[in-house]
Coordinates of C-alpha atoms and ligand atoms in Angstrom, one line a residue:
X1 CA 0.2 -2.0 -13.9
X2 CA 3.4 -1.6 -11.6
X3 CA 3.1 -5.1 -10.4
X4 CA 3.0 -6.7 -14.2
X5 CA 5.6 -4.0 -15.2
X6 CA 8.0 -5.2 -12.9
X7 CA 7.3 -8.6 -12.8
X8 CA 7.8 -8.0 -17.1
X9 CA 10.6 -6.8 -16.7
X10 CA 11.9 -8.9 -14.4
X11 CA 11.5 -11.9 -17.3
X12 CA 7.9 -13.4 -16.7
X13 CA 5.3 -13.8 -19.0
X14 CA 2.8 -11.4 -17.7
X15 CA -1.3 -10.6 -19.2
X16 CA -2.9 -8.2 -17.7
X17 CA -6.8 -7.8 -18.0
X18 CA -8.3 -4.4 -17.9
X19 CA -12.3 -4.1 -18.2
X20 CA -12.2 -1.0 -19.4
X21 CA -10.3 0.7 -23.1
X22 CA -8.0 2.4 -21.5
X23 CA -5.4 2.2 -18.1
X24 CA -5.5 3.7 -14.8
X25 CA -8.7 3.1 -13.8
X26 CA -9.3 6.0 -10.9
X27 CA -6.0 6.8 -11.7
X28 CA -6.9 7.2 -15.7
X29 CA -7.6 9.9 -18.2
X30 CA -10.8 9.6 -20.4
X31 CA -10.8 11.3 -23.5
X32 CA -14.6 12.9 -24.4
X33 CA -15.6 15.6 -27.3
X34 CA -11.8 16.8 -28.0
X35 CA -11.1 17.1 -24.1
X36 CA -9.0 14.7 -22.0
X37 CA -10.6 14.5 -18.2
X38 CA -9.0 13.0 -15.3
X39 CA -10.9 10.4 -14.6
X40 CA -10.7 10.5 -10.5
X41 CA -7.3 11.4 -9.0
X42 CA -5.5 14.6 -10.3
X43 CA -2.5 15.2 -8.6
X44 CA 0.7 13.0 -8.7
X45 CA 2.9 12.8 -5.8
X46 CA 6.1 10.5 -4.7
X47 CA 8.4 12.1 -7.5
X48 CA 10.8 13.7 -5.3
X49 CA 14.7 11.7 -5.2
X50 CA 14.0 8.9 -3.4
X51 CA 10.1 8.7 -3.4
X52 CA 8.4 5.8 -4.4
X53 CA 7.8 7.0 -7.9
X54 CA 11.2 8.2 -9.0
X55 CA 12.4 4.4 -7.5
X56 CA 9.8 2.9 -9.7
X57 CA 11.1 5.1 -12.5
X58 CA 14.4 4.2 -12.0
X59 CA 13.1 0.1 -11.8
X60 CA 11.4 0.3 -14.8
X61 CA 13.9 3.0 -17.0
X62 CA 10.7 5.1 -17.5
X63 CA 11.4 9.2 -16.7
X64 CA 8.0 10.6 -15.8
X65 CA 6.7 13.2 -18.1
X66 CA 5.8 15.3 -14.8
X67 CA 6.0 18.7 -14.0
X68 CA 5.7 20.6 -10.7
X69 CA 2.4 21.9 -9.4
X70 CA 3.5 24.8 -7.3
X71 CA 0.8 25.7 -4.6
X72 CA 0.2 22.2 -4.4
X73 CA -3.3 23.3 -4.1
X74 CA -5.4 26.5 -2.8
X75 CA -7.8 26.0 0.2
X76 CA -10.6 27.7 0.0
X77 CA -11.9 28.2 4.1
X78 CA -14.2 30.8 3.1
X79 CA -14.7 33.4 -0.2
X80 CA -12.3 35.9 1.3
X81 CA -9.9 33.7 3.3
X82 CA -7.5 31.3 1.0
X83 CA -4.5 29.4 2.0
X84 CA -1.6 28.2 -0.5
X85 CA -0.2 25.1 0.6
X86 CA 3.2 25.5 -0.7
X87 CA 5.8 22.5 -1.3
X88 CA 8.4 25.3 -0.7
X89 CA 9.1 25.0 3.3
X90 CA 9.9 28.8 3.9
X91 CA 6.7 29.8 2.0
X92 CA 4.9 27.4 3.6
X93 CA 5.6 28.5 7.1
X94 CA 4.8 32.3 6.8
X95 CA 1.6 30.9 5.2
X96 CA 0.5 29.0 8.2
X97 CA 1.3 31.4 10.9
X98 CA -0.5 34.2 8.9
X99 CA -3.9 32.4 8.7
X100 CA -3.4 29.7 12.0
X101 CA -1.1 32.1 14.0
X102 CA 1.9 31.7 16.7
X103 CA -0.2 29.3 19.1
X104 CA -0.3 26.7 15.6
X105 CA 3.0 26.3 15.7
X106 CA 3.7 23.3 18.5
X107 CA 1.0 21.4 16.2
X108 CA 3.2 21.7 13.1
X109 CA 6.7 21.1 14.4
X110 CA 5.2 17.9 15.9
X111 CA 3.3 17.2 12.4
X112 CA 6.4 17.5 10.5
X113 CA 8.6 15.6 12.8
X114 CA 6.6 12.8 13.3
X115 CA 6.1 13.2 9.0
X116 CA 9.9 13.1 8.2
X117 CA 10.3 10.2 10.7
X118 CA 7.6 8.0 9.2
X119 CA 8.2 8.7 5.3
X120 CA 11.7 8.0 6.0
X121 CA 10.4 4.3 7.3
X122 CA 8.0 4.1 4.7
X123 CA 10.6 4.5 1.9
X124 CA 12.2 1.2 3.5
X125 CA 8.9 -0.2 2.1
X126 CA 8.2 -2.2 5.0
X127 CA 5.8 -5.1 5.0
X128 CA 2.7 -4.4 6.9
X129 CA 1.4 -6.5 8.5
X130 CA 3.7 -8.8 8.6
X131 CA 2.2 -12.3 6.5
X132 CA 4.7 -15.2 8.1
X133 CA 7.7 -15.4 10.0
X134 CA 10.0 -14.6 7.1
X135 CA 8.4 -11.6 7.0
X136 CA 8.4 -10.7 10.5
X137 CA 12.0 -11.3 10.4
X138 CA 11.9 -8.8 7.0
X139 CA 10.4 -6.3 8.9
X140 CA 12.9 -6.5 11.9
X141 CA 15.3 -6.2 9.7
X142 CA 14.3 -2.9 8.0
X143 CA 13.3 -1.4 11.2
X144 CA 16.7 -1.8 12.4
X145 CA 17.9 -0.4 9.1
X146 CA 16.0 2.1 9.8
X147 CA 16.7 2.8 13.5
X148 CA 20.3 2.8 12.4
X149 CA 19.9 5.7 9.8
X150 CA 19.2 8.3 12.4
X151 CA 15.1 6.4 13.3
X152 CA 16.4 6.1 16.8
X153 CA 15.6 9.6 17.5
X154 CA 12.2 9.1 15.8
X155 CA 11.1 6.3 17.5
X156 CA 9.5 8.5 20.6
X157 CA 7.1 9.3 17.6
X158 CA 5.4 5.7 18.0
X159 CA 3.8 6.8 21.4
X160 CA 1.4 8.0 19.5
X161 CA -0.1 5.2 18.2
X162 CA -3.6 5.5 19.8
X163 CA -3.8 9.1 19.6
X164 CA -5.7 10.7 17.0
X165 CA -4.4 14.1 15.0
X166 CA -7.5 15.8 16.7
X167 CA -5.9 14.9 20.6
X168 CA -3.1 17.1 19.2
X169 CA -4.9 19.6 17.8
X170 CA -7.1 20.0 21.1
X171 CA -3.6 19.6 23.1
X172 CA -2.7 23.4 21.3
X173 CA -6.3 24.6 22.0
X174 CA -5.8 24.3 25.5
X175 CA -3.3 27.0 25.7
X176 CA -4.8 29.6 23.8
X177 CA -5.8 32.5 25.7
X178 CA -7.1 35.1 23.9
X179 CA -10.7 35.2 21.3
X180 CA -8.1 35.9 18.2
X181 CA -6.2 32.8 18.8
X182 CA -9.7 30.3 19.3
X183 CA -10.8 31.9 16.1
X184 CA -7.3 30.8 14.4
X185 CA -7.6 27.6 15.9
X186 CA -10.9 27.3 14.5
X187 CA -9.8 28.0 11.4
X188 CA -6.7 25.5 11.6
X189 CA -9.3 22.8 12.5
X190 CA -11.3 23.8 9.6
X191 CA -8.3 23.2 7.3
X192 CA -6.6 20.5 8.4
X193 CA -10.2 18.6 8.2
X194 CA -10.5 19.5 4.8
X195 CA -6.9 18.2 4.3
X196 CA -7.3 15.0 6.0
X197 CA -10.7 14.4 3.9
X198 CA -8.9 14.4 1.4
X199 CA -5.5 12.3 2.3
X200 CA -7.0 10.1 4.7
X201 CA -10.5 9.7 4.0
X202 CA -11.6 11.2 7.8
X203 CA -11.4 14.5 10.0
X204 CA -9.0 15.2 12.5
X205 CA -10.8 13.3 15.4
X206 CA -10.7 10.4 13.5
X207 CA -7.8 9.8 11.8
X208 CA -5.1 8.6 13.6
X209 CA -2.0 10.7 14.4
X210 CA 0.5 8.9 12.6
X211 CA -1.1 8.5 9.7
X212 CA -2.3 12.0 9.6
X213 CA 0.8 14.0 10.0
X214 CA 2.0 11.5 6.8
X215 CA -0.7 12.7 5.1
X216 CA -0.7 16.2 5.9
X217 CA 3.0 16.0 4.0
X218 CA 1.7 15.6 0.8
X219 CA 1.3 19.0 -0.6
X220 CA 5.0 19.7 1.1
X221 CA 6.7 16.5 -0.5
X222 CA 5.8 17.9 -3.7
X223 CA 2.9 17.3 -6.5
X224 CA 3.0 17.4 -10.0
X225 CA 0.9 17.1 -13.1
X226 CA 1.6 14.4 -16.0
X227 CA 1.4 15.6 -19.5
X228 CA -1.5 14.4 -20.8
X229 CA -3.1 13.8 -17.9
X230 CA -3.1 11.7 -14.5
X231 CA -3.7 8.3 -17.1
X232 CA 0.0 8.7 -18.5
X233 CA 1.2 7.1 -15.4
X234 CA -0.7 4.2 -16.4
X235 CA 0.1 4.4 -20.2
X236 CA 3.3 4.8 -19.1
X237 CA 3.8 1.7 -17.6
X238 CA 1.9 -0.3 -20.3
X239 CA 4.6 0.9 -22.5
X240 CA 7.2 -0.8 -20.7
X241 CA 5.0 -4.1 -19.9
X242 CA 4.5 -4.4 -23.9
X243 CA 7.9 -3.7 -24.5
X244 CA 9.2 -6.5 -21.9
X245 CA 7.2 -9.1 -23.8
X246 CA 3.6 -8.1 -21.6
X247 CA 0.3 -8.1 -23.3
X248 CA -2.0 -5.7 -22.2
X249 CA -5.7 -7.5 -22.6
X250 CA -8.6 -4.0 -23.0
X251 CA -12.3 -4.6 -22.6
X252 CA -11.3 -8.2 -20.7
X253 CA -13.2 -8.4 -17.6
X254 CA -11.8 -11.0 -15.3
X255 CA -14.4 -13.1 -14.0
X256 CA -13.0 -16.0 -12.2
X257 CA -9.7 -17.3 -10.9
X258 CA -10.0 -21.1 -11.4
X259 CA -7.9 -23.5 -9.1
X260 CA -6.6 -26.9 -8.8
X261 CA -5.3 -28.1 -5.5
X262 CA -5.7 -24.5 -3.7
X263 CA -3.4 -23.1 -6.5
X264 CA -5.0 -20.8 -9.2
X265 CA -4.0 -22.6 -13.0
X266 CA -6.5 -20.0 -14.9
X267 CA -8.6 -16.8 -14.8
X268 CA -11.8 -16.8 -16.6
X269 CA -13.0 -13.8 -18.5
X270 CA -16.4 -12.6 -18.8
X271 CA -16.1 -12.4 -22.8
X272 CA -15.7 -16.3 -22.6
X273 CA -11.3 -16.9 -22.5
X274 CA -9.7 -18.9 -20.2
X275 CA -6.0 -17.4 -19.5
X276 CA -3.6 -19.7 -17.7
X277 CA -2.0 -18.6 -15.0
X278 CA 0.2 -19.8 -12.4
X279 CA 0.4 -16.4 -10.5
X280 CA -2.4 -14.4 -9.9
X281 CA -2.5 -10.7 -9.0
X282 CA -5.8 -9.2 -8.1
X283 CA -5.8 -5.1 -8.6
X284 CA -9.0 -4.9 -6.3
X285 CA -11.0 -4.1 -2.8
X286 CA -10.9 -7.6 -1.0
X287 CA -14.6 -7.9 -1.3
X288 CA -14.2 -7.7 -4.9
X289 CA -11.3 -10.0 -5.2
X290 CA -12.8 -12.6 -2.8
X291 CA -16.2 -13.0 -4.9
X292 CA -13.7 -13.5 -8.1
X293 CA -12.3 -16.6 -6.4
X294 CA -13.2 -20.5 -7.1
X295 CA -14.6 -22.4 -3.5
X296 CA -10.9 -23.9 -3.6
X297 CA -9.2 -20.8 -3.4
X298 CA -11.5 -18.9 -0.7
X299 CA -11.1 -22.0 1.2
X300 CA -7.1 -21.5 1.0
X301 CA -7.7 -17.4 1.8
X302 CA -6.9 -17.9 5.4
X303 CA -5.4 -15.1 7.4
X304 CA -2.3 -15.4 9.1
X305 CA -2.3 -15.0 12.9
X306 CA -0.9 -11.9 13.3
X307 CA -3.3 -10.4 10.7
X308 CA -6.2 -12.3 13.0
X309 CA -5.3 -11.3 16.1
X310 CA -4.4 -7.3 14.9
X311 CA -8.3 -7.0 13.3
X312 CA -11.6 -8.6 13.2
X313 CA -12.8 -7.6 9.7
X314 CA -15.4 -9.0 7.5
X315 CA -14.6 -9.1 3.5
X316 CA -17.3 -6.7 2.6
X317 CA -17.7 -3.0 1.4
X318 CA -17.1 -0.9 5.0
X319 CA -19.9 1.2 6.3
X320 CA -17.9 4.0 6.0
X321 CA -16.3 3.5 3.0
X322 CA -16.9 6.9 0.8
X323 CA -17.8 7.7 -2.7
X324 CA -17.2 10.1 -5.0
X325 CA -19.3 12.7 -7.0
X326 CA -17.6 13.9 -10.0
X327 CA -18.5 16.8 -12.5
X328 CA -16.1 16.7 -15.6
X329 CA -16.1 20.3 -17.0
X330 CA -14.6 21.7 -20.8
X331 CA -14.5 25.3 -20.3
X332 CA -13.5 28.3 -22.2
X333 CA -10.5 28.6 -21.2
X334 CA -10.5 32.8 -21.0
X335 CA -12.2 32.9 -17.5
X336 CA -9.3 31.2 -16.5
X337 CA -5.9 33.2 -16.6
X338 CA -2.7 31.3 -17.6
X339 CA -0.8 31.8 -14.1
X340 CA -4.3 30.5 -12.0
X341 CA -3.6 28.0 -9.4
X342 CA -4.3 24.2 -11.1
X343 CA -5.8 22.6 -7.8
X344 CA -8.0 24.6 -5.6
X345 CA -10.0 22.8 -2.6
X346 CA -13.5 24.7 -1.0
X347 CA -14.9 24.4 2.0
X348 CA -18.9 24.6 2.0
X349 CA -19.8 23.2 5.3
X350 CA -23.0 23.9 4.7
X351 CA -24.0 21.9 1.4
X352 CA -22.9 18.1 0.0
X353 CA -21.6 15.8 2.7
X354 CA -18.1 15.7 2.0
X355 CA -18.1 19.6 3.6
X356 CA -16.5 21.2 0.1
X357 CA -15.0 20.1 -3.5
X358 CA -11.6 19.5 -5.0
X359 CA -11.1 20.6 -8.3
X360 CA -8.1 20.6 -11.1
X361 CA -7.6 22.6 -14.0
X362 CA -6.0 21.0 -16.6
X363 CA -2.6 22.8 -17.2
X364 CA -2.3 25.6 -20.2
X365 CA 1.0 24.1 -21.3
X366 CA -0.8 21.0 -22.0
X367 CA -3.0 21.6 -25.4
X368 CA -3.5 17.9 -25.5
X369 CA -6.1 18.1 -22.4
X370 CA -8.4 20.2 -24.7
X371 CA -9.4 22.3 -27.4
X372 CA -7.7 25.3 -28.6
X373 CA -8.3 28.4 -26.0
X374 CA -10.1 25.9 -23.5
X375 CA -9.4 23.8 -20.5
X376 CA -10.2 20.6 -19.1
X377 CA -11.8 20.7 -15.2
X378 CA -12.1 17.7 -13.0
X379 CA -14.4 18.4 -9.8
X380 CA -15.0 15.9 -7.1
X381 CA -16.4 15.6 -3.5
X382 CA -17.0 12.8 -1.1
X383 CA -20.4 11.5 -1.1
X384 CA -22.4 8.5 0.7
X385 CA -22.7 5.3 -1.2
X386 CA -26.2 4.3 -0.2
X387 CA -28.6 7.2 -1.2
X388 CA -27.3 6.3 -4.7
X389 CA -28.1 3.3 -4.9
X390 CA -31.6 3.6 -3.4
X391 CA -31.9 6.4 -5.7
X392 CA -30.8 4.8 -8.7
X393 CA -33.4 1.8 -7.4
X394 CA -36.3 4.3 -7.1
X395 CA -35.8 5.1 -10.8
X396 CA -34.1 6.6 -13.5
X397 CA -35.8 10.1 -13.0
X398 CA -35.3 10.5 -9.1
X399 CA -31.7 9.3 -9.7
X400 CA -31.0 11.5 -12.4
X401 CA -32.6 14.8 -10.5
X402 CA -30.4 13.6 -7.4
X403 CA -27.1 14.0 -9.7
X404 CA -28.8 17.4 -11.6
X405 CA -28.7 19.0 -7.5
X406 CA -25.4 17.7 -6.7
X407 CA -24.0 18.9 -10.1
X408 CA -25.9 22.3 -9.3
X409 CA -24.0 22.7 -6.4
X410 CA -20.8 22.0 -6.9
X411 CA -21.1 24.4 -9.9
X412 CA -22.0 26.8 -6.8
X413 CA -19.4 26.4 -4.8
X414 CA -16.7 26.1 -8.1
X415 CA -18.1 29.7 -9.3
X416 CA -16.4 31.2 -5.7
X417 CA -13.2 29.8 -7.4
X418 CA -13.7 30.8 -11.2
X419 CA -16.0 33.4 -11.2
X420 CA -17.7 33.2 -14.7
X421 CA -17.8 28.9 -14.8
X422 CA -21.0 28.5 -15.5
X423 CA -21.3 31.1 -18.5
X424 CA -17.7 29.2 -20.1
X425 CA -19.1 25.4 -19.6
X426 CA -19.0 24.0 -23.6
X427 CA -18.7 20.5 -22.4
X428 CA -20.3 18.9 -19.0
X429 CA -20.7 15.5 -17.3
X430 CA -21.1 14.1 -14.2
X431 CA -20.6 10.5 -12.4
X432 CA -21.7 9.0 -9.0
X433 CA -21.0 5.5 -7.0
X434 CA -23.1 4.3 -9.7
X435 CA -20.7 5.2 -12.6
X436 CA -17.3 4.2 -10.3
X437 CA -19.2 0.6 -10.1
X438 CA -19.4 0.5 -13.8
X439 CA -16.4 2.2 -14.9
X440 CA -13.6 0.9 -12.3
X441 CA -15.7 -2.8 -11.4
X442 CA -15.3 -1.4 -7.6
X443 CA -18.8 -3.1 -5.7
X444 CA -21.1 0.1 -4.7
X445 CA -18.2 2.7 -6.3
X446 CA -16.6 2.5 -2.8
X447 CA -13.1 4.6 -3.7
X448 CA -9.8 5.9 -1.5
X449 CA -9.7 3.0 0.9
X450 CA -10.0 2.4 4.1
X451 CA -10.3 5.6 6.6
X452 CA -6.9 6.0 8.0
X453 CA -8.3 5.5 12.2
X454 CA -6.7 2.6 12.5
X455 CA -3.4 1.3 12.2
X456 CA -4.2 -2.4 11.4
X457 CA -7.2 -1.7 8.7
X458 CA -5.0 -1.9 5.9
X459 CA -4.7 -6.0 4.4
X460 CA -1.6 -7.4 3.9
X461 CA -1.2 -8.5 -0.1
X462 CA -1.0 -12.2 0.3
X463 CA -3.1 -14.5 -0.1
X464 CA -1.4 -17.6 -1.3
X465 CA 1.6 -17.9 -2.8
X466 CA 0.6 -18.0 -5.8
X467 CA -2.3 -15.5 -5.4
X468 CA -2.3 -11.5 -4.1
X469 CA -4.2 -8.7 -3.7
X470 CA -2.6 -5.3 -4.7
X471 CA -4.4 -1.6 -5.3
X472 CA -5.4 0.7 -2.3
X473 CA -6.8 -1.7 -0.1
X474 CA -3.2 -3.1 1.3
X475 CA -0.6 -1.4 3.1
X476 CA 0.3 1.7 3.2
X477 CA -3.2 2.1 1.1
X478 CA -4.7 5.1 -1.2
X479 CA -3.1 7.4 -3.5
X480 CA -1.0 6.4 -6.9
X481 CA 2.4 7.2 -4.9
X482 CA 1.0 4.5 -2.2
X483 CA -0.6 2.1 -4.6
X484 CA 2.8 1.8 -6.2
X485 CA 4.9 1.1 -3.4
X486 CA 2.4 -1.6 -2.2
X487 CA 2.7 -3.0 -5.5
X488 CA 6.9 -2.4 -5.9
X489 CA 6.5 -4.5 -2.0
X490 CA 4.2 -7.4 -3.5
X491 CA 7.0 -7.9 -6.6
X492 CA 9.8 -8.1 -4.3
X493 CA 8.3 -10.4 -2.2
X494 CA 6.8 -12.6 -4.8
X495 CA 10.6 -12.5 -6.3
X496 CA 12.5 -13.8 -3.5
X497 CA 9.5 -16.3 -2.3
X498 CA 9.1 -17.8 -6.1
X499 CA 12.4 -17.1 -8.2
Ligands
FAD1 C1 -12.2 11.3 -6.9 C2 -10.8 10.8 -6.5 C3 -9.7 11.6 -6.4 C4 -8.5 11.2 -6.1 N1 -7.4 12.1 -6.1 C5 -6.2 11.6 -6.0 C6 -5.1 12.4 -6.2 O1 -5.2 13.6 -6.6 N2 -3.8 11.9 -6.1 C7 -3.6 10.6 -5.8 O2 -2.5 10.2 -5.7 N3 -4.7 9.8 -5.6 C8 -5.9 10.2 -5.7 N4 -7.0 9.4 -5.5 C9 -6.7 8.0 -5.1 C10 -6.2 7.1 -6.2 O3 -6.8 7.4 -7.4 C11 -6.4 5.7 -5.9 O4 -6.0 5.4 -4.6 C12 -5.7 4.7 -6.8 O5 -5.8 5.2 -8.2 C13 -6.3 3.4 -6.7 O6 -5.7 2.5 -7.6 P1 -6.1 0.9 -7.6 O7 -5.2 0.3 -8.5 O8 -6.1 0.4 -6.2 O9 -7.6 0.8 -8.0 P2 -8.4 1.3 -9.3 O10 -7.9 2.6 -9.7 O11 -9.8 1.1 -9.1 O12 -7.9 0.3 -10.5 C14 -8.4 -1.0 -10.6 C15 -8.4 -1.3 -12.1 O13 -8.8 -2.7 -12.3 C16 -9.8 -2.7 -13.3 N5 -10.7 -3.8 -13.0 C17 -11.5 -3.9 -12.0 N6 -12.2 -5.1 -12.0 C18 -11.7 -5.8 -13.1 C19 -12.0 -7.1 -13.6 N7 -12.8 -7.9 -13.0 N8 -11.3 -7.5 -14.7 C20 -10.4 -6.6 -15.3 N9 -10.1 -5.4 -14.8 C21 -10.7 -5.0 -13.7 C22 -10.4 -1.4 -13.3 O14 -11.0 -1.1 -14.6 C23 -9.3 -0.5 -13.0 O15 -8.6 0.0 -14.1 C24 -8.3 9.8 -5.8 C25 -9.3 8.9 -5.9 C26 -10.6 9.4 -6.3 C27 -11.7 8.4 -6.4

């Protein structure tokens, strides 16, 4: 959507198909029995003066119905023991030392200065990995842009390329010296693998340093809810597509990308249309995208050499990829009070394989979200992709019973959060892999990308000329704030290459 938006806007003639009835796919809001759920993500960041959203905004003369979500989120380490992850710096830091203690403290000085280094190169939207020489020079280019605006004294930062954030986290443990400090130590592992779960898709000892400390920013850069729901980001930006002259194609499932002479001229649709097209942008996983192309164009799908030499990757759904359980929740709104936290994450090592769930209240200011006196609640956790499948395989009735005990438990672990849930439940549903695959068209319901532990796992968007890949599988990869400056990098790109 922030491809076509820009590319509307910018005077072509843009379609975009969308299998399902409404936009925003894990990004989008579904509306069921009076309620309005967030469909997957929950939490908007990249809003702040200068993010990647408010650029976008500014791009597209849209201003963001959003409002500030202030604790970012709760983390739930145990029933007694809760930290608030503030945006608000000075909050933030008594936080930390009173649950992680003095000895934390060299671990989030570094975190925060290798952070503010990187977002401040990442808002140069650079062009990872480079596709040609053009872009290599591009890149060259910004970096030095970059070095110049103060990046010199950042660029010590890029030792750490091989390290992971649990080498600096075990570099702090070294020092401790007393039983109190392990246990807060413990306790800042504990959290900060929760966090990482969440922003990178891996736990400390895997995710690799750079990308971590980026990703441990997030709650401190600033989250916000959209009224309406995480979906008006998407509406949003059909708006200003239909208004440049865009059309906006629901229930049209793409199908095919039909070539002549290694350059796509149409894309098929499952309901039987044939659009023509002489620029092709594919909002998918590359295992998706490559089984919608004709033999001419997988033929012209060759990888750059840099991109060759940087990674040895097969187009396919990754062994680690994760899924998502969800539990979509209309509650009575009283066991809730009005100034309650909206995003709360628990930690329940000991049940459901992503270690803990996420859940988000929808806010009371909003009463289109839900009935009069009630609330809307989005729960998810990281789960496996295969036992799904094999379950749904084995049958409807071991499949179903298999989503009944993960529903059951994250109804568990949500009552430690809103004591009294499962008495004000009115409205309940729940999805697996199996509903991602059917609702987003993502093979196996594989969501959130790549697992940040490496730096070159991330694609780079082009294709062909005249075909691309966008979405959370290229550079810099998941979340809307990321998706969108991939996408703001692929229009600009595709602008000076073909204008
Ligand atoms: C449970 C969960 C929680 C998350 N929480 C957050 C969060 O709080 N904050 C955050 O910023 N990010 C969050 N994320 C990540 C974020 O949602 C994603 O990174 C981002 O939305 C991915 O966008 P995308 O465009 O790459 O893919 P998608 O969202 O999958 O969009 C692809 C779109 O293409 C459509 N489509 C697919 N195939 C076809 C076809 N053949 N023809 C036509 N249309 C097709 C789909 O219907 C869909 O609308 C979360 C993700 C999940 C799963």
């Amino acid at each position: 959507m922030v491809s076509s938006a820009l590319l509307a806007k910018a005077g072509w003639k843009v379609t975009v198909l969308e299998r399902n009835h409404y936009p925003g796919g894990c990004a989008g809001t579904f509306a069921y029995q009076g309620y309005r759920f967030d469909a997957g993500a929950t939490l908007a960041g990249g809003f702040y003066p200068g993010g990647p959203m408010h650029q976008l905004g500014e791009a597209l003369d849209i201003s963001w119905d959003i409002h500030p979500v202030e604790p970012a989120m709760v983390v739930h380490l145990t029933k007694e023991q809760k930290v608030y992850c503030w945006a608000d710096s000075l909050r933030w830091q008594q936080e930390r030392r009173q649950h992680f203690g003095e000895n934390a403290e060299p671990f989030w000085r570094w975190q925060e200065r290798t952070a503010a280094g990187l977002w401040s190169f990442a808002e140069c939207n650079p062009n990872w990995p480079p596709q040609s020489w053009v872009e290599v020079n591009t890149l060259g280019r910004k970096g030095l842009k970059w070095l110049g605006q103060g990046g010199l004294s950042q660029l010590g930062l890029f030792t750490a390329v091989r390290q992971t954030v649990g080498d600096k986290i075990d570099k702090i443990e070294r020092s401790k010296s007393s039983s109190a400090q392990a246990d807060s130590l413990d306790k800042l592992r504990q959290f900060i693998d929760a966090q990482l779960l969440i922003a990178a898709q891996c736990p400390a000892e895997e995710a690799l340093a750079l990308y971590g400390a980026a990703a441990l920013e997030l709650a401190r850069r600033g989250v916000g809810c959209l009224r309406g729901g995480i979906g008006g980001m998407a509406e949003a930006l059909v708006e200003m597509i239909q208004r440049s002259g865009g059309v906006v194609e629901y229930g049209s499932e793409a199908s095919q990308v039909r070539s002549e002479k290694g350059r796509p001229i149409a894309v098929e649709t499952a309901q039987g249309t044939s659009i023509p097209a002489d620029l092709v942008l594919l909002n998918l996983p590359p295992n998706d995208a490559v089984s919608m192309l004709d033999t001419g164009l997988q033929a012209a799908w060759k990888p750059w050499w840099i991109e060759k030499a940087l990674s040895r990757r097969e187009i396919k759904v990754p062994n680690d990829g994760w899924g998502a359980f969800m539990v979509y929740i209309g509650l009575d709104g009283s066991v809730v009070p009005d100034t309650f936290p909206l995003a709360h994450q628990v930690l329940r090592p000991e049940s459901l394989e992503g270690h803990g769930l996420f859940l988000t209240l929808s806010p009371p200011w909003d009463p289109s979200r839900a009935p009069s006196r009630c609330r809307a609640l989005t729960m998810s956790t990281h789960t496996e992709l295969e036992p799904w499948w094999t379950a749904r395989r084995q049958g409807k009735d071991v499949y179903e019973r298999r989503k009944h005990q993960y529903t059951e438990q994250m109804l568990d672990a949500a009552e430690q959060v809103i004591p009294g849930l499962r008495s004000a439940v009115k409205v309940i549903l729940a999805g697996s892999p199996v509903t991602y695959q059917r609702f987003t068209g993502r093979s196996k319901g594989w969501v959130g990308g790549y697992r940040q532990n490496c730096l070159t796992r991330l694609w780079g968007p082009r294709i062909t000329d005249q075909l691309w890949l966008v979405g959370d599988s290229i550079f810099p990869g998941q979340s809307t704030a990321a998706v969108a400056m991939g996408a703001m990098r692929v229009v600009e790109v595709i602008l000076q290459r073909l204008s």
